[in-house]
PDB file of C-alpha atoms in Angstrom:
ATOM      1  CA  UNK M   1       0.000   0.000   0.000  1.00 80.00           C
ATOM      2  CA  UNK M   2       1.406   3.348  -1.013  1.00 85.00           C
ATOM      3  CA  UNK M   3       1.748   5.902   1.744  1.00 91.00           C
ATOM      4  CA  UNK M   4       2.960   9.455   1.744  1.00 95.00           C
ATOM      5  CA  UNK M   5       3.938  10.592   5.221  1.00 94.00           C
ATOM      6  CA  UNK M   6       4.438  14.295   5.842  1.00 95.00           C
ATOM      7  CA  UNK M   7       6.151  16.065   8.683  1.00 94.00           C
ATOM      8  CA  UNK M   8       7.412  19.484   9.609  1.00 95.00           C
ATOM      9  CA  UNK M   9       4.419  21.789   9.844  1.00 94.00           C
ATOM     10  CA  UNK M  10       3.873  24.212  12.667  1.00 97.00           C
ATOM     11  CA  UNK M  11       3.491  27.811  13.767  1.00 98.00           C
ATOM     12  CA  UNK M  12       5.957  30.455  12.672  1.00 98.00           C
ATOM     13  CA  UNK M  13       6.069  34.240  12.621  1.00 98.00           C
ATOM     14  CA  UNK M  14       5.935  36.151   9.374  1.00 98.00           C
ATOM     15  CA  UNK M  15       9.364  36.256   7.774  1.00 98.00           C
ATOM     16  CA  UNK M  16      10.338  32.944   9.303  1.00 98.00           C
ATOM     17  CA  UNK M  17      11.090  29.567   7.764  1.00 98.00           C
ATOM     18  CA  UNK M  18       9.791  26.031   7.896  1.00 98.00           C
ATOM     19  CA  UNK M  19      10.792  22.821   6.187  1.00 98.00           C
ATOM     20  CA  UNK M  20       8.302  20.131   5.261  1.00 98.00           C
ATOM     21  CA  UNK M  21       9.222  16.555   4.432  1.00 98.00           C
ATOM     22  CA  UNK M  22       7.279  13.844   2.652  1.00 97.00           C
ATOM     23  CA  UNK M  23       8.419  10.245   2.509  1.00 95.00           C
ATOM     24  CA  UNK M  24       6.884   7.786   0.059  1.00 94.00           C
ATOM     25  CA  UNK M  25       6.790   4.142   0.983  1.00 89.00           C
ATOM     26  CA  UNK M  26       8.541   1.863  -1.439  1.00 75.00           C
ATOM     27  CA  UNK M  27       7.904   3.550  -4.776  1.00 82.00           C
ATOM     28  CA  UNK M  28       9.743   6.073  -6.886  1.00 86.00           C
ATOM     29  CA  UNK M  29       7.365   8.504  -8.507  1.00 92.00           C
ATOM     30  CA  UNK M  30       8.007  10.646 -11.534  1.00 94.00           C
ATOM     31  CA  UNK M  31       6.563  13.691  -9.772  1.00 96.00           C
ATOM     32  CA  UNK M  32       6.442  14.474  -6.075  1.00 96.00           C
ATOM     33  CA  UNK M  33       5.124  17.835  -5.067  1.00 96.00           C
ATOM     34  CA  UNK M  34       3.103  20.010  -2.772  1.00 98.00           C
ATOM     35  CA  UNK M  35      -0.346  21.552  -2.729  1.00 98.00           C
ATOM     36  CA  UNK M  36      -2.019  23.658  -0.077  1.00 98.00           C
ATOM     37  CA  UNK M  37      -5.515  24.537   0.999  1.00 98.00           C
ATOM     38  CA  UNK M  38      -6.404  27.557   3.091  1.00 97.00           C
ATOM     39  CA  UNK M  39      -9.721  27.790   4.968  1.00 92.00           C
ATOM     40  CA  UNK M  40     -12.558  28.584   2.606  1.00 95.00           C
ATOM     41  CA  UNK M  41     -10.363  28.283  -0.474  1.00 97.00           C
ATOM     42  CA  UNK M  42      -9.730  25.649  -3.084  1.00 97.00           C
ATOM     43  CA  UNK M  43      -6.639  23.522  -2.994  1.00 97.00           C
ATOM     44  CA  UNK M  44      -3.839  25.085  -5.015  1.00 97.00           C
ATOM     45  CA  UNK M  45      -0.590  23.939  -6.532  1.00 98.00           C
ATOM     46  CA  UNK M  46       2.561  25.028  -4.702  1.00 98.00           C
ATOM     47  CA  UNK M  47       5.335  23.234  -6.556  1.00 98.00           C
ATOM     48  CA  UNK M  48       6.629  19.922  -7.723  1.00 97.00           C
ATOM     49  CA  UNK M  49       9.793  18.002  -8.473  1.00 96.00           C
ATOM     50  CA  UNK M  50      10.460  15.646 -11.352  1.00 94.00           C
ATOM     51  CA  UNK M  51      12.642  12.624 -10.677  1.00 91.00           C
ATOM     52  CA  UNK M  52      15.078  13.845 -13.308  1.00 89.00           C
ATOM     53  CA  UNK M  53      15.726  17.015 -11.345  1.00 89.00           C
ATOM     54  CA  UNK M  54      13.417  19.713 -12.714  1.00 94.00           C
ATOM     55  CA  UNK M  55      11.299  21.756 -10.344  1.00 97.00           C
ATOM     56  CA  UNK M  56       8.220  23.880 -10.949  1.00 97.00           C
ATOM     57  CA  UNK M  57       6.606  26.479  -8.709  1.00 98.00           C
ATOM     58  CA  UNK M  58       3.488  28.541  -8.414  1.00 98.00           C
ATOM     59  CA  UNK M  59       4.122  32.237  -9.009  1.00 97.00           C
ATOM     60  CA  UNK M  60       3.028  33.024  -5.458  1.00 97.00           C
ATOM     61  CA  UNK M  61       5.950  31.104  -3.944  1.00 98.00           C
ATOM     62  CA  UNK M  62       8.724  31.559  -6.498  1.00 98.00           C
ATOM     63  CA  UNK M  63      11.875  32.866  -4.901  1.00 97.00           C
ATOM     64  CA  UNK M  64      10.687  31.970  -1.396  1.00 98.00           C
ATOM     65  CA  UNK M  65      10.032  28.225  -1.521  1.00 98.00           C
ATOM     66  CA  UNK M  66      12.420  25.526  -2.688  1.00 98.00           C
ATOM     67  CA  UNK M  67      11.642  21.911  -3.449  1.00 98.00           C
ATOM     68  CA  UNK M  68      14.344  19.317  -3.213  1.00 96.00           C
ATOM     69  CA  UNK M  69      14.241  15.590  -3.551  1.00 94.00           C
ATOM     70  CA  UNK M  70      16.186  12.571  -2.399  1.00 92.00           C
ATOM     71  CA  UNK M  71      15.306   9.786  -4.824  1.00 88.00           C
ATOM     72  CA  UNK M  72      17.249   7.213  -2.829  1.00 89.00           C
ATOM     73  CA  UNK M  73      14.977   7.901   0.140  1.00 91.00           C
ATOM     74  CA  UNK M  74      11.815   8.529  -1.922  1.00 91.00           C
ATOM     75  CA  UNK M  75      11.521  11.804  -0.038  1.00 94.00           C
ATOM     76  CA  UNK M  76      10.645  15.310  -1.148  1.00 96.00           C
ATOM     77  CA  UNK M  77      11.237  18.457   0.874  1.00 98.00           C
ATOM     78  CA  UNK M  78       9.665  21.885   0.822  1.00 98.00           C
ATOM     79  CA  UNK M  79      11.849  24.632   2.253  1.00 98.00           C
ATOM     80  CA  UNK M  80       9.706  27.679   2.930  1.00 98.00           C
ATOM     81  CA  UNK M  81      11.429  30.991   3.598  1.00 98.00           C
ATOM     82  CA  UNK M  82      10.121  34.515   4.050  1.00 98.00           C
ATOM     83  CA  UNK M  83       6.772  33.119   5.081  1.00 98.00           C
ATOM     84  CA  UNK M  84       3.725  35.348   4.933  1.00 98.00           C
ATOM     85  CA  UNK M  85       0.384  35.100   6.745  1.00 97.00           C
ATOM     86  CA  UNK M  86      -1.224  34.262   3.405  1.00 97.00           C
ATOM     87  CA  UNK M  87       0.891  31.095   3.288  1.00 98.00           C
ATOM     88  CA  UNK M  88      -1.204  29.738   6.151  1.00 98.00           C
ATOM     89  CA  UNK M  89      -2.826  26.514   4.965  1.00 98.00           C
ATOM     90  CA  UNK M  90      -2.841  22.762   5.220  1.00 98.00           C
ATOM     91  CA  UNK M  91      -0.014  21.541   3.018  1.00 98.00           C
ATOM     92  CA  UNK M  92      -0.398  18.247   1.202  1.00 98.00           C
ATOM     93  CA  UNK M  93       2.264  16.118  -0.371  1.00 98.00           C
ATOM     94  CA  UNK M  94       1.244  14.515  -3.660  1.00 97.00           C
ATOM     95  CA  UNK M  95       2.818  12.074  -6.060  1.00 96.00           C
ATOM     96  CA  UNK M  96       2.191  10.551  -9.458  1.00 95.00           C
ATOM     97  CA  UNK M  97       3.705   8.386 -12.137  1.00 93.00           C
ATOM     98  CA  UNK M  98       2.101  10.226 -15.042  1.00 88.00           C
ATOM     99  CA  UNK M  99       4.192  12.784 -16.872  1.00 86.00           C
ATOM    100  CA  UNK M 100       1.499  14.945 -18.465  1.00 86.00           C
ATOM    101  CA  UNK M 101       0.895  18.216 -16.652  1.00 89.00           C
ATOM    102  CA  UNK M 102       2.858  19.255 -13.581  1.00 91.00           C
ATOM    103  CA  UNK M 103      -0.136  20.683 -11.700  1.00 94.00           C
ATOM    104  CA  UNK M 104      -2.648  17.890 -12.163  1.00 93.00           C
ATOM    105  CA  UNK M 105      -3.172  14.168 -12.252  1.00 93.00           C
ATOM    106  CA  UNK M 106      -1.724  13.346  -8.855  1.00 96.00           C
ATOM    107  CA  UNK M 107      -2.859   9.924  -7.689  1.00 93.00           C
ATOM    108  CA  UNK M 108      -1.395   9.715  -4.211  1.00 95.00           C
ATOM    109  CA  UNK M 109      -1.801  12.167  -1.357  1.00 96.00           C
ATOM    110  CA  UNK M 110      -0.474  12.639   2.131  1.00 96.00           C
ATOM    111  CA  UNK M 111      -2.610  13.369   5.155  1.00 95.00           C
ATOM    112  CA  UNK M 112      -1.728  17.040   5.247  1.00 96.00           C
ATOM    113  CA  UNK M 113       0.224  19.142   7.702  1.00 97.00           C
ATOM    114  CA  UNK M 114      -0.819  22.512   9.093  1.00 97.00           C
ATOM    115  CA  UNK M 115       1.347  25.555   8.496  1.00 98.00           C
ATOM    116  CA  UNK M 116       0.328  28.705  10.343  1.00 98.00           C
ATOM    117  CA  UNK M 117       2.109  32.010   9.815  1.00 98.00           C
ATOM    118  CA  UNK M 118       1.349  34.707  12.354  1.00 97.00           C
ATOM    119  CA  UNK M 119       1.623  38.400  11.565  1.00 94.00           C
TER     120      UNK M 119
END
């Protein structure tokens, strides 16, 4: 059974940093990435990493967030710097084997981890 296990959420002041981790059990996916959902809003794409090394980001996080990946450990990381109150959301790890479209088609999801940024 495929599992994506996230860790690293929490409460941080605006301008601070957090690092999220997501470990996949036993499988190497083509794409492993992150989405987030704020209260009352739809889930949105944050960024993703291709197994070959490419990364893609939403405009709202470019220059502040960095995705890295350890294929040997089937783990993806989300380093979040210069956090803003509007980054407050539940962050979900997602993974897929498909290669069409970096923002859609994710088949596997983590349980979500809360990130709260205070002003």
